[in-house]
Tab-separated table of C-alpha atoms and ligand atoms in Angstrom:
chain	number	residue	atom	x	y	z
A	1309	MET	CA	61.226	17.047	-61.580
A	1310	THR	CA	58.346	15.329	-60.732
A	1311	GLY	CA	56.373	18.099	-59.055
A	1312	PRO	CA	57.105	21.351	-57.742
A	1313	ASP	CA	60.696	21.872	-56.007
A	1314	TRP	CA	59.022	21.588	-52.530
A	1315	PHE	CA	57.889	18.045	-53.488
A	1316	ASP	CA	61.166	17.173	-55.090
A	1317	ALA	CA	62.971	18.264	-51.825
A	1318	GLY	CA	60.981	17.209	-49.235
A	1319	LEU	CA	59.330	13.614	-50.317
A	1320	PRO	CA	62.748	11.485	-49.435
A	1321	HIS	CA	62.270	12.912	-45.761
A	1322	ILE	CA	58.700	11.985	-45.254
A	1323	TRP	CA	57.590	8.610	-43.687
A	1324	LEU	CA	53.697	8.334	-45.040
A	1325	PRO	CA	50.984	6.682	-43.124
A	1326	TYR	CA	49.965	3.100	-43.655
A	1327	THR	CA	52.388	3.075	-46.760
A	1328	GLN	CA	54.726	0.543	-48.157
A	1329	MET	CA	57.608	3.323	-48.935
A	1330	ARG	CA	59.000	0.869	-51.465
A	1331	THR	CA	56.269	-0.246	-53.666
A	1332	ALA	CA	53.334	2.414	-53.272
A	1333	SER	CA	52.889	5.166	-56.239
A	1334	PRO	CA	54.245	8.253	-54.994
A	1335	PRO	CA	51.839	10.615	-53.024
A	1336	ILE	CA	49.926	13.248	-55.386
A	1337	PRO	CA	50.787	16.749	-54.204
A	1338	ALA	CA	47.984	19.414	-53.088
A	1339	ILE	CA	47.788	22.929	-53.342
A	1340	ALA	CA	44.413	23.891	-52.247
A	1341	THR	CA	40.983	23.042	-51.404
A	1342	ASP	CA	37.630	24.552	-51.907
A	1343	GLY	CA	34.299	23.262	-51.258
A	1344	CYS	CA	34.567	19.642	-52.111
A	1345	ARG	CA	37.306	20.091	-54.487
A	1346	ILE	CA	41.141	19.257	-54.095
A	1347	SER	CA	43.706	21.496	-56.310
A	1348	LEU	CA	46.427	19.373	-57.458
A	1349	ALA	CA	49.916	21.006	-58.026
A	1350	ASP	CA	49.608	19.962	-62.022
A	1351	GLY	CA	46.499	22.268	-62.164
A	1352	ARG	CA	44.311	19.170	-62.237
A	1353	GLU	CA	41.209	19.373	-59.596
A	1354	LEU	CA	39.381	16.200	-57.977
A	1355	VAL	CA	35.677	16.388	-56.421
A	1356	ASP	CA	36.363	14.658	-53.438
A	1357	GLY	CA	34.691	11.662	-52.040
A	1358	ILE	CA	35.570	11.149	-48.398
A	1359	ALA	CA	36.318	14.336	-47.185
A	1360	SER	CA	39.811	13.884	-45.734
A	1361	TRP	CA	38.838	10.788	-43.762
A	1362	TRP	CA	35.358	11.820	-43.035
A	1363	THR	CA	36.289	14.859	-41.048
A	1364	ALA	CA	35.424	17.881	-43.153
A	1365	CYS	CA	31.508	17.640	-43.157
A	1366	HIS	CA	30.969	21.291	-44.198
A	1367	GLY	CA	33.163	20.738	-47.289
A	1368	TYR	CA	36.889	22.441	-47.421
A	1369	ASN	CA	37.392	26.087	-46.037
A	1370	HIS	CA	34.243	27.020	-44.819
A	1371	PRO	CA	33.660	30.819	-44.789
A	1372	HIS	CA	32.112	30.515	-41.401
A	1373	ILE	CA	34.581	28.363	-39.704
A	1374	ARG	CA	37.419	30.240	-41.723
A	1375	GLN	CA	36.520	33.812	-39.846
A	1376	ALA	CA	36.378	32.063	-36.642
A	1377	ALA	CA	39.830	30.470	-37.108
A	1378	ILE	CA	41.160	34.141	-38.056
A	1379	ASP	CA	39.371	35.952	-35.235
A	1380	GLN	CA	40.507	33.084	-32.459
A	1381	LEU	CA	43.990	33.561	-34.121
A	1382	ALA	CA	44.256	37.092	-33.550
A	1383	ARG	CA	43.021	37.156	-30.358
A	1384	MET	CA	44.656	33.727	-28.596
A	1385	PRO	CA	45.895	30.875	-30.439
A	1386	HIS	CA	46.918	28.564	-27.481
A	1387	VAL	CA	46.947	28.729	-24.181
A	1388	MET	CA	47.696	26.173	-21.688
A	1389	PHE	CA	44.654	24.368	-20.024
A	1390	GLY	CA	46.287	23.592	-16.841
A	1391	GLY	CA	45.087	26.045	-14.507
A	1392	LEU	CA	43.658	28.044	-16.953
A	1393	VAL	CA	40.136	28.074	-18.926
A	1394	HIS	CA	38.852	29.689	-22.180
A	1395	GLU	CA	35.650	30.509	-23.841
A	1396	PRO	CA	36.047	28.920	-26.809
A	1397	ALA	CA	36.421	25.398	-24.813
A	1398	LEU	CA	33.762	26.024	-21.823
A	1399	ARG	CA	31.277	27.093	-24.675
A	1400	LEU	CA	31.803	23.965	-26.244
A	1401	ALA	CA	32.043	21.540	-23.344
A	1402	ARG	CA	28.566	23.021	-22.677
A	1403	ARG	CA	27.090	22.835	-26.403
A	1404	LEU	CA	28.408	19.406	-26.565
A	1405	ALA	CA	26.695	18.179	-23.399
A	1406	ASP	CA	23.385	20.091	-24.420
A	1407	LEU	CA	23.616	18.133	-28.134
A	1408	LEU	CA	24.786	14.752	-26.644
A	1409	PRO	CA	22.172	12.366	-25.012
A	1410	GLY	CA	21.342	11.809	-21.641
A	1411	ASP	CA	23.384	13.181	-18.791
A	1412	LEU	CA	26.902	13.070	-21.127
A	1413	GLU	CA	28.199	16.207	-19.617
A	1414	ARG	CA	31.940	15.969	-18.321
A	1415	VAL	CA	34.062	16.964	-21.523
A	1416	PHE	CA	37.874	16.053	-21.387
A	1417	PHE	CA	39.399	17.349	-24.880
A	1418	SER	CA	42.353	16.243	-26.654
A	1419	ASP	CA	43.730	16.064	-29.927
A	1420	SER	CA	43.435	12.891	-31.741
A	1421	GLY	CA	40.882	10.196	-32.332
A	1422	SER	CA	43.275	7.513	-30.560
A	1423	VAL	CA	43.737	10.105	-28.115
A	1424	ALA	CA	40.150	10.175	-27.215
A	1425	VAL	CA	39.696	6.346	-27.068
A	1426	GLU	CA	42.970	6.080	-24.679
A	1427	VAL	CA	41.504	8.214	-22.518
A	1428	ALA	CA	38.288	6.855	-22.505
A	1429	ILE	CA	40.359	3.510	-21.912
A	1430	LYS	CA	41.929	5.017	-18.919
A	1431	MET	CA	38.840	6.583	-17.595
A	1432	ALA	CA	36.753	3.607	-17.252
A	1433	MET	CA	40.220	1.641	-15.698
A	1434	GLN	CA	40.410	4.091	-13.209
A	1435	TYR	CA	36.530	4.244	-12.758
A	1436	TRP	CA	36.986	0.947	-11.219
A	1437	LEU	CA	40.260	1.567	-9.341
A	1438	ASN	CA	38.551	4.539	-7.487
A	1439	ARG	CA	35.853	2.477	-6.329
A	1440	GLY	CA	38.068	0.090	-4.958
A	1441	GLN	CA	37.923	-2.779	-7.551
A	1442	SER	CA	41.567	-3.510	-8.791
A	1443	GLY	CA	40.578	-6.399	-11.267
A	1444	ARG	CA	38.411	-4.596	-13.914
A	1445	THR	CA	41.528	-4.295	-16.372
A	1446	ARG	CA	39.892	-6.073	-19.501
A	1447	LEU	CA	37.511	-4.648	-22.338
A	1448	VAL	CA	35.423	-6.427	-24.512
A	1449	ALA	CA	35.545	-5.064	-27.748
A	1450	PHE	CA	34.643	-6.444	-31.359
A	1451	ARG	CA	35.806	-8.224	-34.382
A	1452	GLY	CA	36.050	-5.824	-37.251
A	1453	GLY	CA	36.231	-2.576	-34.992
A	1454	TYR	CA	38.986	0.057	-35.161
A	1455	HIS	CA	39.858	2.633	-32.516
A	1456	GLY	CA	42.988	4.238	-33.489
A	1457	ASP	CA	46.978	3.028	-34.169
A	1458	THR	CA	48.820	3.915	-30.353
A	1459	LEU	CA	49.654	0.675	-28.206
A	1460	ALA	CA	45.907	0.676	-26.286
A	1461	THR	CA	43.911	1.126	-28.968
A	1462	MET	CA	45.409	-1.312	-31.513
A	1463	ALA	CA	44.916	-3.940	-28.729
A	1464	VAL	CA	41.089	-3.141	-29.058
A	1465	CYS	CA	41.077	-3.259	-33.137
A	1466	ASP	CA	40.234	-6.197	-34.765
A	1467	PRO	CA	43.357	-8.871	-34.021
A	1468	GLU	CA	43.521	-10.085	-37.580
A	1469	GLU	CA	41.493	-7.825	-40.137
A	1470	GLY	CA	43.539	-4.756	-38.501
A	1471	MET	CA	46.586	-3.405	-39.391
A	1472	HIS	CA	48.069	-4.407	-36.351
A	1473	SER	CA	48.155	-8.094	-36.017
A	1474	LEU	CA	52.075	-8.034	-36.321
A	1475	PHE	CA	52.210	-6.410	-32.797
A	1476	ALA	CA	49.701	-9.433	-31.595
A	1477	GLY	CA	52.974	-10.708	-28.924
A	1478	ILE	CA	53.050	-7.367	-27.108
A	1479	LEU	CA	49.645	-5.699	-26.786
A	1480	PRO	CA	47.556	-5.826	-23.706
A	1481	GLN	CA	45.106	-8.682	-23.619
A	1482	HIS	CA	41.472	-7.749	-23.577
A	1483	PHE	CA	38.506	-10.032	-24.848
A	1484	ILE	CA	37.786	-9.434	-28.614
A	1485	THR	CA	34.386	-11.245	-30.067
A	1486	ASP	CA	31.503	-10.941	-32.333
A	1487	LEU	CA	28.986	-7.983	-32.140
A	1488	PRO	CA	25.483	-9.506	-30.770
A	1489	ARG	CA	23.714	-9.647	-34.270
A	1490	ASP	CA	21.831	-12.536	-33.700
A	1491	ASP	CA	20.906	-14.852	-31.132
A	1492	HIS	CA	24.145	-16.933	-31.335
A	1493	THR	CA	26.506	-14.258	-31.194
A	1494	THR	CA	24.531	-12.752	-28.386
A	1495	ALA	CA	24.578	-16.250	-26.512
A	1496	ALA	CA	28.425	-16.088	-27.048
A	1497	LEU	CA	28.692	-12.685	-25.453
A	1498	GLU	CA	26.134	-13.350	-22.547
A	1499	GLN	CA	28.580	-16.318	-21.876
A	1500	LEU	CA	31.876	-14.425	-21.872
A	1501	MET	CA	30.040	-11.738	-19.549
A	1502	GLU	CA	29.040	-14.836	-16.814
A	1503	THR	CA	32.318	-16.245	-16.640
A	1504	GLU	CA	34.156	-13.247	-17.332
A	1505	GLY	CA	32.321	-10.183	-16.177
A	1506	GLN	CA	34.294	-9.894	-13.117
A	1507	ARG	CA	37.064	-9.017	-15.196
A	1508	VAL	CA	35.390	-6.673	-17.482
A	1509	ALA	CA	35.841	-2.762	-17.022
A	1510	ALA	CA	33.977	-1.606	-20.236
A	1511	ILE	CA	32.450	-2.754	-23.404
A	1512	LEU	CA	34.025	-0.537	-26.087
A	1513	VAL	CA	32.226	-0.408	-29.642
A	1514	GLU	CA	31.565	2.009	-33.202
A	1515	PRO	CA	28.096	2.456	-32.949
A	1516	LEU	CA	26.275	1.652	-36.194
A	1517	VAL	CA	29.417	1.394	-38.459
A	1518	GLN	CA	32.373	-0.202	-37.958
A	1519	GLY	CA	34.294	2.138	-39.922
A	1520	ALA	CA	38.292	1.929	-40.683
A	1521	GLY	CA	37.742	-1.974	-39.888
A	1522	GLY	CA	35.718	-2.285	-42.838
A	1523	MET	CA	32.937	-0.153	-43.365
A	1524	LEU	CA	30.406	-2.912	-41.666
A	1525	PHE	CA	26.964	-1.992	-40.654
A	1526	HIS	CA	25.012	-3.184	-37.432
A	1527	ASP	CA	21.707	-2.487	-36.373
A	1528	PRO	CA	20.335	-0.347	-33.466
A	1529	ALA	CA	18.958	-3.553	-31.532
A	1530	THR	CA	22.846	-4.574	-31.235
A	1531	LEU	CA	23.626	-1.680	-29.578
A	1532	ARG	CA	20.474	-2.008	-27.423
A	1533	ARG	CA	21.994	-5.374	-26.432
A	1534	LEU	CA	25.035	-4.180	-25.487
A	1535	ARG	CA	23.930	-1.153	-23.370
A	1536	ASP	CA	21.398	-4.137	-21.614
A	1537	LEU	CA	24.279	-6.638	-21.505
A	1538	ALA	CA	26.330	-3.505	-19.440
A	1539	ASP	CA	23.663	-2.823	-17.419
A	1540	ARG	CA	23.040	-6.101	-16.119
A	1541	HIS	CA	26.615	-6.846	-15.452
A	1542	GLY	CA	27.608	-3.597	-13.982
A	1543	VAL	CA	30.354	-2.773	-16.396
A	1544	LEU	CA	30.384	0.560	-18.733
A	1545	LEU	CA	29.674	1.136	-22.188
A	1546	ILE	CA	31.892	3.254	-24.139
A	1547	LEU	CA	30.815	4.283	-27.559
A	1548	ASP	CA	33.295	5.180	-30.293
A	1549	GLU	CA	31.447	8.006	-32.370
A	1550	ILE	CA	34.858	9.301	-33.647
A	1551	PHE	CA	33.545	7.990	-37.366
A	1552	THR	CA	29.638	7.988	-36.714
A	1553	GLY	CA	29.408	10.989	-34.906
A	1554	PHE	CA	28.107	14.963	-35.958
A	1555	GLY	CA	25.581	13.520	-38.828
A	1556	ARG	CA	27.733	10.662	-40.526
A	1557	THR	CA	24.580	8.239	-40.140
A	1558	GLY	CA	21.948	10.424	-40.452
A	1559	THR	CA	21.195	11.527	-36.931
A	1560	MET	CA	23.532	13.868	-35.042
A	1561	PHE	CA	24.757	10.587	-33.191
A	1562	ALA	CA	24.810	6.980	-33.922
A	1563	CYS	CA	23.655	6.278	-30.410
A	1564	GLN	CA	20.299	8.359	-30.584
A	1565	GLN	CA	19.381	5.745	-33.292
A	1566	ALA	CA	19.348	2.955	-30.547
A	1567	ASP	CA	17.653	5.715	-28.167
A	1568	ILE	CA	20.614	4.729	-25.534
A	1569	VAL	CA	22.558	6.673	-23.859
A	1570	PRO	CA	26.669	5.354	-23.154
A	1571	ASP	CA	28.451	5.785	-20.270
A	1572	ILE	CA	31.525	7.565	-21.759
A	1573	VAL	CA	31.523	8.524	-25.411
A	1574	THR	CA	34.276	9.467	-27.548
A	1575	LEU	CA	34.499	12.356	-30.714
A	1576	SER	CA	36.753	13.526	-33.386
A	1577	LYS	CA	37.093	13.906	-36.896
A	1578	ALA	CA	33.845	16.531	-37.987
A	1579	LEU	CA	34.163	17.616	-34.261
A	1580	SER	CA	36.263	20.864	-35.750
A	1581	GLY	CA	34.613	20.758	-38.847
A	1582	GLY	CA	37.537	18.776	-40.264
A	1583	THR	CA	39.757	22.096	-39.842
A	1584	VAL	CA	42.190	21.317	-37.152
A	1585	PRO	CA	43.023	18.502	-34.633
A	1586	LEU	CA	40.538	18.120	-31.784
A	1587	ALA	CA	39.083	15.454	-29.786
A	1588	ALA	CA	36.711	15.136	-27.311
A	1589	THR	CA	36.024	12.033	-24.512
A	1590	VAL	CA	32.492	12.836	-22.788
A	1591	ALA	CA	31.608	11.225	-19.434
A	1592	ARG	CA	28.054	10.824	-17.604
A	1593	ALA	CA	27.905	12.098	-14.313
A	1594	HIS	CA	28.163	8.766	-12.458
A	1595	VAL	CA	31.421	8.028	-14.637
A	1596	PHE	CA	32.731	11.507	-13.342
A	1597	ALA	CA	31.505	11.348	-9.766
A	1598	ALA	CA	33.907	8.389	-9.266
A	1599	PHE	CA	36.773	10.630	-9.584
A	1600	LEU	CA	35.571	12.795	-6.871
A	1601	SER	CA	37.539	12.470	-3.727
A	1602	ASP	CA	40.068	13.733	-0.985
A	1603	ASP	CA	42.517	11.563	-2.537
A	1604	PRO	CA	44.681	13.578	-5.046
A	1605	MET	CA	45.318	10.168	-7.105
A	1606	HIS	CA	41.648	9.760	-7.845
A	1607	ALA	CA	41.851	12.594	-10.048
A	1608	LEU	CA	42.243	11.404	-14.058
A	1609	MET	CA	45.588	11.315	-14.461
A	1610	HIS	CA	45.897	12.614	-18.256
A	1611	GLY	CA	46.820	16.074	-19.354
A	1612	PRO	CA	47.947	16.198	-23.220
A	1613	THR	CA	49.445	19.596	-23.796
A	1614	PHE	CA	47.506	20.769	-26.614
A	1615	MET	CA	44.203	19.838	-24.532
A	1616	ALA	CA	41.600	22.229	-25.527
A	1617	ASN	CA	43.263	24.449	-28.058
A	1618	PRO	CA	41.585	27.632	-28.283
A	1619	LEU	CA	41.765	27.647	-31.797
A	1620	ALA	CA	40.535	23.893	-32.205
A	1621	CYS	CA	37.653	24.836	-29.772
A	1622	ALA	CA	36.832	28.152	-31.827
A	1623	CYS	CA	36.503	26.292	-35.225
A	1624	ALA	CA	34.670	23.379	-33.474
A	1625	ASN	CA	32.173	25.670	-32.272
A	1626	ALA	CA	31.784	27.098	-35.628
A	1627	SER	CA	31.219	23.881	-36.798
A	1628	LEU	CA	27.967	23.497	-34.470
A	1629	ASP	CA	26.865	26.812	-35.631
A	1630	LEU	CA	26.855	25.272	-39.209
A	1631	PHE	CA	24.727	22.199	-37.654
A	1632	GLU	CA	22.612	24.735	-36.283
A	1633	ARG	CA	22.163	26.971	-39.350
A	1634	GLU	CA	22.236	24.795	-42.087
A	1635	PRO	CA	20.282	22.087	-43.090
A	1636	ARG	CA	22.848	19.250	-42.617
A	1637	LEU	CA	20.953	16.069	-41.761
A	1638	GLU	CA	18.536	17.027	-44.732
A	1639	GLN	CA	21.410	17.096	-46.678
A	1640	VAL	CA	22.621	13.776	-45.691
A	1641	ALA	CA	19.023	12.007	-46.216
A	1642	ALA	CA	19.248	13.440	-49.954
A	1643	ILE	CA	23.130	12.294	-49.868
A	1644	GLU	CA	22.049	8.321	-48.884
A	1645	GLU	CA	19.097	8.333	-51.270
A	1646	GLN	CA	21.150	9.612	-54.075
A	1647	MET	CA	24.217	7.575	-53.027
A	1648	ARG	CA	21.354	4.146	-52.652
A	1649	ASP	CA	20.280	4.765	-56.015
A	1650	GLU	CA	23.648	5.595	-58.189
A	1651	LEU	CA	25.784	2.757	-56.085
A	1652	GLU	CA	23.244	0.257	-57.021
A	1653	ALA	CA	24.334	-0.581	-60.508
A	1654	CYS	CA	27.757	-1.369	-58.909
A	1655	ARG	CA	26.034	-4.724	-57.590
A	1656	HIS	CA	25.715	-6.357	-61.046
A	1657	LEU	CA	29.450	-5.881	-61.719
A	1658	PRO	CA	31.405	-9.124	-61.786
A	1659	ALA	CA	33.480	-8.531	-58.610
A	1660	VAL	CA	30.801	-6.878	-56.486
A	1661	ARG	CA	30.013	-8.683	-53.003
A	1662	ASP	CA	28.000	-5.788	-51.669
A	1663	VAL	CA	26.653	-2.535	-52.098
A	1664	ARG	CA	25.722	-0.789	-48.937
A	1665	VAL	CA	24.625	2.758	-47.867
A	1666	MET	CA	24.143	4.469	-44.192
A	1667	GLY	CA	23.521	8.253	-43.992
A	1668	ALA	CA	26.587	9.786	-45.779
A	1669	ILE	CA	28.485	6.604	-46.197
A	1670	GLY	CA	28.128	4.871	-49.265
A	1671	VAL	CA	30.163	1.167	-49.772
A	1672	VAL	CA	30.996	-1.414	-52.407
A	1673	GLU	CA	32.610	-4.469	-51.241
A	1674	LEU	CA	34.419	-6.481	-53.872
A	1675	ASP	CA	35.793	-10.123	-53.487
A	1676	ARG	CA	39.279	-8.561	-53.403
A	1677	ILE	CA	40.888	-5.840	-55.256
A	1678	ASN	CA	43.926	-7.206	-57.178
A	1679	ASP	CA	45.955	-4.026	-58.346
A	1680	MET	CA	45.216	-1.439	-55.753
A	1681	ASN	CA	48.009	1.181	-57.348
A	1682	ARG	CA	46.213	0.771	-60.520
A	1683	LEU	CA	42.686	1.237	-58.894
A	1684	LYS	CA	43.473	4.338	-57.032
A	1685	ALA	CA	45.406	5.736	-60.246
A	1686	ARG	CA	42.144	4.741	-62.166
A	1687	LEU	CA	40.344	6.905	-59.682
A	1688	VAL	CA	42.120	9.899	-60.541
A	1689	ASP	CA	42.238	9.788	-63.826
A	1690	GLN	CA	38.245	9.744	-63.792
A	1691	GLY	CA	38.713	13.266	-61.633
A	1692	VAL	CA	37.755	12.098	-57.945
A	1693	TRP	CA	39.543	12.064	-54.863
A	1694	VAL	CA	37.981	8.360	-53.636
A	1695	ARG	CA	40.538	6.090	-51.556
A	1696	PRO	CA	39.805	2.047	-51.337
A	1697	PHE	CA	41.237	0.188	-48.857
A	1698	ARG	CA	41.361	-3.626	-48.455
A	1699	SER	CA	38.429	-4.854	-50.723
A	1700	ILE	CA	36.451	-1.512	-50.046
A	1701	VAL	CA	35.518	1.482	-52.480
A	1702	TYR	CA	33.711	3.677	-50.050
A	1703	LEU	CA	32.270	7.557	-50.413
A	1704	THR	CA	32.018	9.731	-46.878
A	1705	PRO	CA	31.506	13.187	-48.483
A	1706	ALA	CA	30.954	16.254	-47.179
A	1707	PHE	CA	27.663	17.196	-46.667
A	1708	THR	CA	27.383	20.123	-48.674
A	1709	VAL	CA	28.549	17.989	-51.707
A	1710	THR	CA	26.365	18.869	-54.833
A	1711	LYS	CA	24.058	16.192	-56.685
A	1712	ALA	CA	26.232	16.969	-59.751
A	1713	GLU	CA	29.472	16.284	-57.591
A	1714	LEU	CA	27.873	12.958	-56.122
A	1715	ALA	CA	26.763	11.850	-59.511
A	1716	ARG	CA	30.589	12.481	-60.797
A	1717	LEU	CA	31.739	10.384	-57.687
A	1718	THR	CA	29.184	7.623	-57.608
A	1719	GLY	CA	29.699	7.500	-62.058
A	1720	ALA	CA	33.710	7.056	-61.544
A	1721	ILE	CA	33.346	4.147	-59.084
A	1722	ARG	CA	30.720	2.450	-61.674
A	1723	THR	CA	33.449	3.201	-64.539
A	1724	VAL	CA	36.479	2.114	-62.815
A	1725	LEU	CA	34.791	-0.966	-61.365
A	1726	ALA	CA	33.040	-1.974	-64.449
A	1727	GLU	CA	37.171	-2.416	-65.395
A	1728	ALA	CA	39.033	-5.390	-63.867
A	1729	PRO	CA	39.652	-4.107	-59.930
B	729	PLP	C1	36.067	5.097	-34.477
B	729	PLP	C2	37.218	5.714	-34.685
B	729	PLP	N1	38.047	5.420	-33.658
B	729	PLP	C3	39.601	6.018	-33.352
B	729	PLP	C4	40.160	6.582	-34.552
B	729	PLP	C5	41.214	7.080	-34.486
B	729	PLP	O1	41.561	8.775	-34.854
B	729	PLP	P1	42.918	9.400	-35.143
B	729	PLP	O2	43.059	8.623	-36.462
B	729	PLP	O3	42.422	10.671	-34.727
B	729	PLP	O4	43.925	8.985	-33.958
B	729	PLP	C6	39.232	6.548	-35.908
B	729	PLP	C7	40.294	6.766	-37.046
B	729	PLP	O5	39.761	6.272	-38.123
B	729	PLP	C8	38.117	5.791	-36.025
B	729	PLP	O6	37.548	6.177	-37.128
C-alpha cells in the first residue's frame, strides 16, 4: 500500500500527461485545496507555486466562485448552446467584449485552450475562404511558441524544442520563424512576408511571454512590429493570451502593454478562475463580418458539445467580479517586486543561466537539469509544489499568494538549486 485505496486501485489504469510511465516517479495523491495550499493524502500540505498550470489566479476554492458554481449547479449545470442561449454566457461575452481592447467583440466559447486556438486557426482560414481567397492556408508562428497539443496546434508550436518533434512528418506545414526582436530577425520576417505573404492567413503569437515553450520573454515593441507587418501585408494577427490573459503579465491582457489590438484573441486558463474548463476565441467586428452571408456554408463550422457550459460561464463571471472588486493587478505588481528581490539570489548559483520576472511569472533558467525526478522530489521535501520542466524552474502563483507563502516558494527554489540540480 503506497497511498489511499483509491490510489492503489486506480493508478494502474491511468495514463498521465507528458509522462514516461516506465521511469517517472509516481504522482502524488492530493485530497484538497484551499487558497495557495494543496493537501496531500499523507497529511502533508504544499504551498502551490504554479496555480495548477497558472489557472487558479484567485487561489483555490475562492468562496465567491464557489457560491456562483453552487447557485448555477442548482439552476442549470448545462444546456446545449445550439439554438439555446443563457444568461451566464451572454453576460460573460458582453463583459469580455468590454474588457478587451478595440472592437474584439464576438466571443466563440469552447472548453480548452487547444480548441480555442484550433477555432482561431479555422476562423482565420475560413475568413479568407469566405472572401474568395483559397490560397491562404499557412500561418506564421514562432520558435519557442506553444499553442496546444492537438494536431492543428502542434503544427504551430516550436518544431524542435516542443514536445511534438516526433510528429514532424504528419503535421500541416506552416512558417515557423524567429520573433522579430531585432533588426536581423525583423528583416528575415519581412523577407518571408514579401515572398510568401500571399499564402499566409494569419500571424499567431503568444504576446510578451512564450509560456510552455520555455517562459521566454519579448518586449512590447516586438508585438507592435507584428501588428505593423500584419497590416502592411493584409494578414490577420492572432494573439494567444491563454497564458498571459487576466493579469499574469501585469496588465489585464498582455496586448495592452503594446497598445495593439489583434484581429483574434484566444483565452482560457484563468478565464474561469481555474475552477472549471472554459475557453474563448474572440474576434474583431471585421472578422465576424466575413462570416455574414446568404450562403449557409459561410457560417463558422465549429460547435463543441459543451461550449459555453453555464457552470463554467458562471465561474468565469464570478472570476471577473473578483478582478473588479479585489486589487488583483496591484497584487501582481507586489508579487513581481518580491520575486525580483528573492529570485535574484539564484543568479549566482553555479548552474543558473538566467533569472527573469514579468508580472506574476518568475523564472530561473538553468544550463540543464540533470535529475528531474530528484529535483521535483526535493522541492516537495521543502513543502512546495513547483514543477520544473526542461531547464526551467518557474513560479506562476495565485495572485492572492501571501508574502510569507511566496517567500517560502522562492526560498525553497534557492535552497534546492544550491544543491546540484
Ligand atoms: C499559450 C497557450 N496556448 C494554448 C494552450 C493549450 O491549452 P490547453 O492545455 O487548455 O489545451 C496553452 C497551455 O498551456 C498555452 O499556454
